[in-house]
PDB file of C-alpha atoms in Angstrom:
ATOM      1  CA  ALA A   1     -15.841  24.667   0.783  1.00 61.00           C
ATOM      2  CA  ALA A   2     -15.402  21.664   3.023  1.00 74.00           C
ATOM      3  CA  GLY A   3     -13.620  18.729   1.484  1.00 90.00           C
ATOM      4  CA  VAL A   4     -13.942  15.030   2.158  1.00 95.00           C
ATOM      5  CA  ILE A   5     -13.809  14.467   5.896  1.00 96.00           C
ATOM      6  CA  GLN A   6     -12.459  11.250   7.359  1.00 97.00           C
ATOM      7  CA  SER A   7     -12.377  10.098  10.932  1.00 96.00           C
ATOM      8  CA  PRO A   8     -10.510   9.117  12.895  1.00 96.00           C
ATOM      9  CA  ARG A   9      -7.252  10.393  11.443  1.00 94.00           C
ATOM     10  CA  HIS A  10      -5.234   7.875  13.397  1.00 95.00           C
ATOM     11  CA  LEU A  11      -6.260   4.561  14.897  1.00 96.00           C
ATOM     12  CA  ILE A  12      -4.257   1.948  16.736  1.00 97.00           C
ATOM     13  CA  LYS A  13      -5.704  -1.522  17.181  1.00 97.00           C
ATOM     14  CA  GLU A  14      -4.473  -4.947  18.139  1.00 97.00           C
ATOM     15  CA  LYS A  15      -4.708  -8.106  16.079  1.00 97.00           C
ATOM     16  CA  ARG A  16      -8.152  -9.634  15.907  1.00 96.00           C
ATOM     17  CA  GLU A  17      -9.835  -6.414  16.984  1.00 97.00           C
ATOM     18  CA  THR A  18     -12.348  -4.499  14.890  1.00 97.00           C
ATOM     19  CA  ALA A  19     -12.181  -0.969  13.527  1.00 97.00           C
ATOM     20  CA  THR A  20     -14.618   1.406  11.887  1.00 98.00           C
ATOM     21  CA  LEU A  21     -13.593   4.287   9.645  1.00 98.00           C
ATOM     22  CA  LYS A  22     -15.959   7.036   8.652  1.00 98.00           C
ATOM     23  CA  CYS A  23     -16.111   9.212   5.567  1.00 97.00           C
ATOM     24  CA  TYR A  24     -18.189  12.303   4.940  1.00 97.00           C
ATOM     25  CA  PRO A  25     -18.217  13.206   1.235  1.00 95.00           C
ATOM     26  CA  ILE A  26     -18.385  16.635  -0.282  1.00 94.00           C
ATOM     27  CA  SER A  27     -21.901  18.026  -0.250  1.00 91.00           C
ATOM     28  CA  ARG A  28     -23.974  16.851  -3.260  1.00 87.00           C
ATOM     29  CA  HIS A  29     -21.430  14.226  -4.237  1.00 90.00           C
ATOM     30  CA  ASP A  30     -23.238  10.993  -4.967  1.00 88.00           C
ATOM     31  CA  THR A  31     -20.369   8.501  -5.070  1.00 91.00           C
ATOM     32  CA  VAL A  32     -17.947   7.393  -2.386  1.00 94.00           C
ATOM     33  CA  TYR A  33     -14.812   5.318  -2.883  1.00 94.00           C
ATOM     34  CA  TRP A  34     -12.519   3.570  -0.421  1.00 96.00           C
ATOM     35  CA  TYR A  35      -8.835   2.992  -1.129  1.00 95.00           C
ATOM     36  CA  GLN A  36      -6.115   1.282   0.900  1.00 96.00           C
ATOM     37  CA  GLN A  37      -2.518   2.473   0.653  1.00 92.00           C
ATOM     38  CA  GLY A  38       0.083   0.286   2.313  1.00 92.00           C
ATOM     39  CA  PRO A  39       3.537   1.664   3.200  1.00 87.00           C
ATOM     40  CA  GLY A  40       5.326   2.651   0.005  1.00 83.00           C
ATOM     41  CA  GLN A  41       2.491   1.312  -2.117  1.00 87.00           C
ATOM     42  CA  ASP A  42       0.049   2.816  -4.557  1.00 88.00           C
ATOM     43  CA  PRO A  43      -3.576   3.206  -3.470  1.00 91.00           C
ATOM     44  CA  GLN A  44      -5.591   0.062  -4.047  1.00 93.00           C
ATOM     45  CA  PHE A  45      -9.301   0.326  -4.753  1.00 93.00           C
ATOM     46  CA  LEU A  46     -11.464  -1.423  -2.193  1.00 95.00           C
ATOM     47  CA  ILE A  47     -15.101  -0.576  -2.848  1.00 95.00           C
ATOM     48  CA  SER A  48     -17.397   2.189  -4.024  1.00 93.00           C
ATOM     49  CA  PHE A  49     -20.987   3.276  -3.511  1.00 94.00           C
ATOM     50  CA  TYR A  50     -23.259   5.245  -5.791  1.00 91.00           C
ATOM     51  CA  GLU A  51     -26.463   6.639  -4.390  1.00 90.00           C
ATOM     52  CA  LYS A  52     -26.135   4.395  -1.323  1.00 89.00           C
ATOM     53  CA  MET A  53     -25.793   1.199  -3.324  1.00 92.00           C
ATOM     54  CA  GLN A  54     -22.560  -0.704  -3.786  1.00 92.00           C
ATOM     55  CA  SER A  55     -21.426   0.104  -7.309  1.00 90.00           C
ATOM     56  CA  ASP A  56     -18.053  -1.586  -7.626  1.00 90.00           C
ATOM     57  CA  LYS A  57     -15.871  -3.911  -5.619  1.00 91.00           C
ATOM     58  CA  GLY A  58     -12.136  -4.226  -5.751  1.00 91.00           C
ATOM     59  CA  SER A  59      -9.615  -6.002  -3.565  1.00 88.00           C
ATOM     60  CA  ILE A  60     -11.589  -5.709  -0.365  1.00 93.00           C
ATOM     61  CA  PRO A  61     -11.041  -8.644   2.032  1.00 94.00           C
ATOM     62  CA  ASP A  62     -14.074 -10.596   3.191  1.00 95.00           C
ATOM     63  CA  ARG A  63     -13.284  -9.391   6.727  1.00 96.00           C
ATOM     64  CA  PHE A  64     -14.117  -5.875   5.620  1.00 96.00           C
ATOM     65  CA  SER A  65     -17.522  -4.460   4.878  1.00 96.00           C
ATOM     66  CA  ALA A  66     -18.780  -1.023   4.012  1.00 96.00           C
ATOM     67  CA  GLN A  67     -21.969   0.850   3.479  1.00 95.00           C
ATOM     68  CA  GLN A  68     -23.257   4.253   2.539  1.00 95.00           C
ATOM     69  CA  PHE A  69     -25.986   5.807   4.627  1.00 94.00           C
ATOM     70  CA  SER A  70     -28.948   8.002   3.755  1.00 93.00           C
ATOM     71  CA  ASP A  71     -26.918  11.144   4.427  1.00 92.00           C
ATOM     72  CA  TYR A  72     -24.298   9.822   1.971  1.00 93.00           C
ATOM     73  CA  HIS A  73     -21.616   9.289   4.586  1.00 95.00           C
ATOM     74  CA  SER A  74     -19.897   5.945   4.423  1.00 97.00           C
ATOM     75  CA  GLU A  75     -18.335   3.614   6.948  1.00 97.00           C
ATOM     76  CA  LEU A  76     -15.690   0.952   6.420  1.00 97.00           C
ATOM     77  CA  ASN A  77     -15.854  -1.820   8.985  1.00 97.00           C
ATOM     78  CA  MET A  78     -12.832  -4.041   9.468  1.00 97.00           C
ATOM     79  CA  SER A  79     -12.922  -7.123  11.625  1.00 97.00           C
ATOM     80  CA  SER A  80     -10.362  -9.713  12.735  1.00 97.00           C
ATOM     81  CA  LEU A  81      -7.633  -7.203  12.043  1.00 97.00           C
ATOM     82  CA  GLU A  82      -4.280  -8.496  10.846  1.00 97.00           C
ATOM     83  CA  LEU A  83      -0.863  -6.855  10.897  1.00 96.00           C
ATOM     84  CA  GLY A  84      -1.076  -6.490   7.128  1.00 95.00           C
ATOM     85  CA  ASP A  85      -4.124  -4.274   7.461  1.00 97.00           C
ATOM     86  CA  SER A  86      -1.887  -1.473   8.723  1.00 97.00           C
ATOM     87  CA  ALA A  87      -2.227   1.160   6.057  1.00 96.00           C
ATOM     88  CA  LEU A  88      -3.577   4.549   5.143  1.00 94.00           C
ATOM     89  CA  TYR A  89      -7.236   4.315   4.183  1.00 96.00           C
ATOM     90  CA  PHE A  90      -8.445   6.988   1.845  1.00 95.00           C
ATOM     91  CA  CYS A  91     -11.993   7.905   1.118  1.00 96.00           C
ATOM     92  CA  ALA A  92     -12.850   9.878  -1.990  1.00 94.00           C
ATOM     93  CA  SER A  93     -16.052  11.302  -3.332  1.00 93.00           C
ATOM     94  CA  SER A  94     -17.274  12.462  -6.702  1.00 90.00           C
ATOM     95  CA  PHE A  95     -20.383  13.651  -8.462  1.00 87.00           C
ATOM     96  CA  ARG A  96     -20.954  11.050 -11.141  1.00 78.00           C
ATOM     97  CA  GLY A  97     -23.891  12.973 -12.513  1.00 69.00           C
ATOM     98  CA  SER A  98     -21.571  15.619 -13.941  1.00 61.00           C
ATOM     99  CA  GLY A  99     -20.298  13.096 -16.481  1.00 60.00           C
ATOM    100  CA  ALA A 100     -16.725  13.845 -15.522  1.00 60.00           C
ATOM    101  CA  ASN A 101     -15.750  11.597 -12.660  1.00 73.00           C
ATOM    102  CA  VAL A 102     -13.150  13.548 -10.732  1.00 84.00           C
ATOM    103  CA  LEU A 103     -12.387  12.103  -7.321  1.00 88.00           C
ATOM    104  CA  THR A 104     -11.583  14.334  -4.393  1.00 90.00           C
ATOM    105  CA  PHE A 105      -9.693  12.545  -1.669  1.00 92.00           C
ATOM    106  CA  GLY A 106      -9.888  12.947   2.070  1.00 94.00           C
ATOM    107  CA  ALA A 107      -6.859  13.229   4.319  1.00 92.00           C
ATOM    108  CA  GLY A 108      -6.984   9.551   5.124  1.00 94.00           C
ATOM    109  CA  SER A 109      -7.229   7.434   8.251  1.00 96.00           C
ATOM    110  CA  ARG A 110      -4.004   5.797   9.309  1.00 95.00           C
ATOM    111  CA  LEU A 111      -4.625   2.406  10.859  1.00 97.00           C
ATOM    112  CA  THR A 112      -1.872   0.705  12.794  1.00 97.00           C
ATOM    113  CA  VAL A 113      -2.416  -2.889  13.856  1.00 97.00           C
ATOM    114  CA  LEU A 114      -0.107  -4.118  16.615  1.00 95.00           C
TER     115      LEU A 114
ATOM    116  CA  ALA B   1      -9.867  -3.575 -16.419  1.00 73.00           C
ATOM    117  CA  GLN B   2      -7.643  -0.564 -16.750  1.00 79.00           C
ATOM    118  CA  SER B   3      -3.998  -0.554 -15.661  1.00 87.00           C
ATOM    119  CA  VAL B   4      -1.277   2.051 -15.363  1.00 92.00           C
ATOM    120  CA  SER B   5       2.503   1.759 -15.649  1.00 93.00           C
ATOM    121  CA  GLN B   6       4.895   4.305 -14.242  1.00 94.00           C
ATOM    122  CA  HIS B   7       8.641   4.040 -14.731  1.00 85.00           C
ATOM    123  CA  ASN B   8      11.655   5.253 -12.762  1.00 76.00           C
ATOM    124  CA  HIS B   9      10.073   4.875  -9.375  1.00 85.00           C
ATOM    125  CA  HIS B  10      12.700   7.016  -7.664  1.00 92.00           C
ATOM    126  CA  VAL B  11      13.807  10.294  -9.209  1.00 95.00           C
ATOM    127  CA  ILE B  12      16.373  12.621  -7.661  1.00 96.00           C
ATOM    128  CA  LEU B  13      17.122  15.960  -9.215  1.00 96.00           C
ATOM    129  CA  SER B  14      18.342  19.430  -8.352  1.00 97.00           C
ATOM    130  CA  GLU B  15      16.274  22.564  -8.155  1.00 96.00           C
ATOM    131  CA  ALA B  16      15.666  24.234 -11.537  1.00 96.00           C
ATOM    132  CA  ALA B  17      16.102  20.929 -13.353  1.00 97.00           C
ATOM    133  CA  SER B  18      13.360  19.753 -15.664  1.00 97.00           C
ATOM    134  CA  LEU B  19      11.166  16.849 -14.691  1.00 97.00           C
ATOM    135  CA  GLU B  20       9.383  14.334 -16.864  1.00 96.00           C
ATOM    136  CA  LEU B  21       7.519  11.341 -15.472  1.00 97.00           C
ATOM    137  CA  GLY B  22       6.279   8.659 -17.814  1.00 96.00           C
ATOM    138  CA  CYS B  23       2.856   7.076 -17.633  1.00 96.00           C
ATOM    139  CA  ASN B  24       1.416   4.424 -19.894  1.00 96.00           C
ATOM    140  CA  TYR B  25      -2.045   2.996 -19.548  1.00 93.00           C
ATOM    141  CA  SER B  26      -4.095   0.196 -20.951  1.00 89.00           C
ATOM    142  CA  TYR B  27      -7.831   0.246 -21.276  1.00 81.00           C
ATOM    143  CA  GLY B  28     -10.115  -0.723 -24.076  1.00 73.00           C
ATOM    144  CA  GLY B  29     -12.622   2.078 -23.744  1.00 77.00           C
ATOM    145  CA  THR B  30     -12.738   5.799 -23.315  1.00 79.00           C
ATOM    146  CA  VAL B  31     -10.454   6.869 -20.505  1.00 82.00           C
ATOM    147  CA  ASN B  32     -10.043   9.845 -18.303  1.00 89.00           C
ATOM    148  CA  LEU B  33      -6.472  10.454 -17.188  1.00 93.00           C
ATOM    149  CA  PHE B  34      -5.147  12.089 -14.055  1.00 95.00           C
ATOM    150  CA  TRP B  35      -2.002  12.958 -12.202  1.00 96.00           C
ATOM    151  CA  TYR B  36      -2.210  13.153  -8.419  1.00 95.00           C
ATOM    152  CA  VAL B  37       0.500  14.373  -6.052  1.00 96.00           C
ATOM    153  CA  GLN B  38       1.019  13.205  -2.504  1.00 93.00           C
ATOM    154  CA  TYR B  39       3.290  15.398  -0.388  1.00 93.00           C
ATOM    155  CA  PRO B  40       4.995  13.709   2.556  1.00 87.00           C
ATOM    156  CA  GLY B  41       2.412  12.685   5.127  1.00 83.00           C
ATOM    157  CA  GLN B  42      -0.461  14.181   3.194  1.00 86.00           C
ATOM    158  CA  HIS B  43      -3.375  13.021   1.109  1.00 86.00           C
ATOM    159  CA  LEU B  44      -3.685  12.767  -2.645  1.00 90.00           C
ATOM    160  CA  GLN B  45      -4.237  16.040  -4.440  1.00 92.00           C
ATOM    161  CA  LEU B  46      -5.241  16.451  -8.061  1.00 93.00           C
ATOM    162  CA  LEU B  47      -2.520  18.025 -10.224  1.00 95.00           C
ATOM    163  CA  LEU B  48      -4.281  17.857 -13.559  1.00 95.00           C
ATOM    164  CA  LYS B  49      -6.696  15.825 -15.619  1.00 93.00           C
ATOM    165  CA  TYR B  50      -7.510  15.000 -19.210  1.00 93.00           C
ATOM    166  CA  PHE B  51     -10.972  14.130 -20.463  1.00 89.00           C
ATOM    167  CA  SER B  52     -11.045  15.321 -24.061  1.00 88.00           C
ATOM    168  CA  GLY B  53      -9.949  18.166 -26.317  1.00 90.00           C
ATOM    169  CA  ASP B  54      -6.471  19.659 -26.307  1.00 93.00           C
ATOM    170  CA  PRO B  55      -4.094  16.811 -25.499  1.00 94.00           C
ATOM    171  CA  LEU B  56      -1.740  19.190 -23.705  1.00 96.00           C
ATOM    172  CA  VAL B  57      -3.217  19.967 -20.339  1.00 96.00           C
ATOM    173  CA  LYS B  58      -1.924  22.407 -17.783  1.00 95.00           C
ATOM    174  CA  GLY B  59      -2.338  21.857 -14.099  1.00 94.00           C
ATOM    175  CA  ILE B  60      -1.457  23.528 -10.861  1.00 92.00           C
ATOM    176  CA  LYS B  61       2.030  24.536  -9.754  1.00 94.00           C
ATOM    177  CA  GLY B  62       3.431  24.747 -13.269  1.00 95.00           C
ATOM    178  CA  PHE B  63       2.843  21.108 -14.183  1.00 97.00           C
ATOM    179  CA  GLU B  64       1.586  19.978 -17.562  1.00 97.00           C
ATOM    180  CA  ALA B  65       0.886  16.644 -19.189  1.00 97.00           C
ATOM    181  CA  GLU B  66       0.488  15.475 -22.753  1.00 96.00           C
ATOM    182  CA  PHE B  67      -1.939  12.790 -23.826  1.00 94.00           C
ATOM    183  CA  ILE B  68      -0.632  10.808 -26.793  1.00 94.00           C
ATOM    184  CA  LYS B  69      -3.353   8.403 -27.783  1.00 90.00           C
ATOM    185  CA  SER B  70      -1.224   6.410 -30.216  1.00 92.00           C
ATOM    186  CA  LYS B  71       1.282   5.683 -27.465  1.00 93.00           C
ATOM    187  CA  PHE B  72      -1.269   5.213 -24.669  1.00 93.00           C
ATOM    188  CA  SER B  73       0.779   7.709 -22.709  1.00 95.00           C
ATOM    189  CA  PHE B  74       0.113  10.645 -20.420  1.00 96.00           C
ATOM    190  CA  ASN B  75       3.518  11.967 -19.360  1.00 97.00           C
ATOM    191  CA  LEU B  76       3.870  14.647 -16.719  1.00 97.00           C
ATOM    192  CA  ARG B  77       6.331  17.506 -17.122  1.00 97.00           C
ATOM    193  CA  LYS B  78       7.589  20.534 -15.261  1.00 97.00           C
ATOM    194  CA  PRO B  79      10.285  22.722 -16.837  1.00 97.00           C
ATOM    195  CA  SER B  80      11.907  23.841 -13.580  1.00 97.00           C
ATOM    196  CA  VAL B  81      11.312  22.061 -10.294  1.00 97.00           C
ATOM    197  CA  GLN B  82      11.507  23.484  -6.805  1.00 96.00           C
ATOM    198  CA  TRP B  83      12.399  21.892  -3.511  1.00 96.00           C
ATOM    199  CA  SER B  84       8.707  22.008  -2.613  1.00 95.00           C
ATOM    200  CA  ASP B  85       7.944  19.612  -5.485  1.00 97.00           C
ATOM    201  CA  THR B  86       9.416  16.778  -3.428  1.00 97.00           C
ATOM    202  CA  ALA B  87       6.525  14.327  -3.305  1.00 96.00           C
ATOM    203  CA  GLU B  88       5.142  11.149  -4.741  1.00 95.00           C
ATOM    204  CA  TYR B  89       3.359  11.440  -8.055  1.00 97.00           C
ATOM    205  CA  PHE B  90       0.671   9.013  -9.151  1.00 95.00           C
ATOM    206  CA  CYS B  91      -0.742   8.619 -12.624  1.00 96.00           C
ATOM    207  CA  ALA B  92      -4.296   7.314 -12.674  1.00 94.00           C
ATOM    208  CA  VAL B  93      -6.798   6.208 -15.265  1.00 91.00           C
ATOM    209  CA  SER B  94     -10.535   6.155 -14.848  1.00 87.00           C
ATOM    210  CA  GLY B  95     -12.704   3.744 -16.728  1.00 75.00           C
ATOM    211  CA  ASN B  96     -16.063   2.303 -15.713  1.00 70.00           C
ATOM    212  CA  ASN B  97     -16.084   4.787 -12.831  1.00 72.00           C
ATOM    213  CA  ARG B  98     -13.119   3.098 -11.118  1.00 80.00           C
ATOM    214  CA  LEU B  99      -9.853   4.977 -10.679  1.00 87.00           C
ATOM    215  CA  ALA B 100      -6.750   2.825 -11.009  1.00 89.00           C
ATOM    216  CA  PHE B 101      -3.366   4.147  -9.903  1.00 92.00           C
ATOM    217  CA  GLY B 102       0.133   3.437 -11.072  1.00 93.00           C
ATOM    218  CA  LYS B 103       2.879   2.499  -8.614  1.00 91.00           C
ATOM    219  CA  GLY B 104       3.940   6.112  -8.283  1.00 94.00           C
ATOM    220  CA  ASN B 105       7.142   8.097  -8.747  1.00 95.00           C
ATOM    221  CA  GLN B 106       8.998   9.226  -5.651  1.00 95.00           C
ATOM    222  CA  VAL B 107      10.554  12.554  -6.606  1.00 97.00           C
ATOM    223  CA  VAL B 108      13.179  14.188  -4.424  1.00 97.00           C
ATOM    224  CA  VAL B 109      14.349  17.689  -5.306  1.00 97.00           C
ATOM    225  CA  ILE B 110      17.676  18.689  -3.803  1.00 95.00           C
ATOM    226  CA  PRO B 111      18.025  22.385  -2.960  1.00 90.00           C
TER     227      PRO B 111
END
């Protein structure tokens, strides 16, 4: 079965540019999560969506925004990029309705800001 | 909010040695506990999870973990490691539908 699909896998941007990352969850999963993993760091929770509504917000900068669409895919929009935004961005999905919230992670999108 | 502590960030051991990685968590409610592995350059993969029942859980690739509620711990073990176990290991706790990770253990297995 297909897993969580993220695109693009690699992205290079310059400071002050914008970037958009996309995430396609596993079929029938109702919740999407975004995590940021800096070099040598643990994944930090950014934001999550349940049934297309924002359900939780973590350490997401104000320059970032995200949404979940009617087909359950999600996009993370990042503006005014800074060098410190260089990181691996993971998307994960889960089916909260099962009562056991197990996240399945995508392969990640590696953003490099020059 | 939940938090996770992992000790001994860097672990180096030889093949066939036993591995134990410590994980302590704090959370006031019912928690679900996980260990994820991240091989070099790859994404997070679930090793094992604990929700309820038998506190000794077995995962993939010969890994197991024991939930000790009184110690707020969920330590990961493998009796005999292989070179292919070289990876970063993250303990995670889920509460209120948010998954919080520890800082990770970088494990290097020398052939």
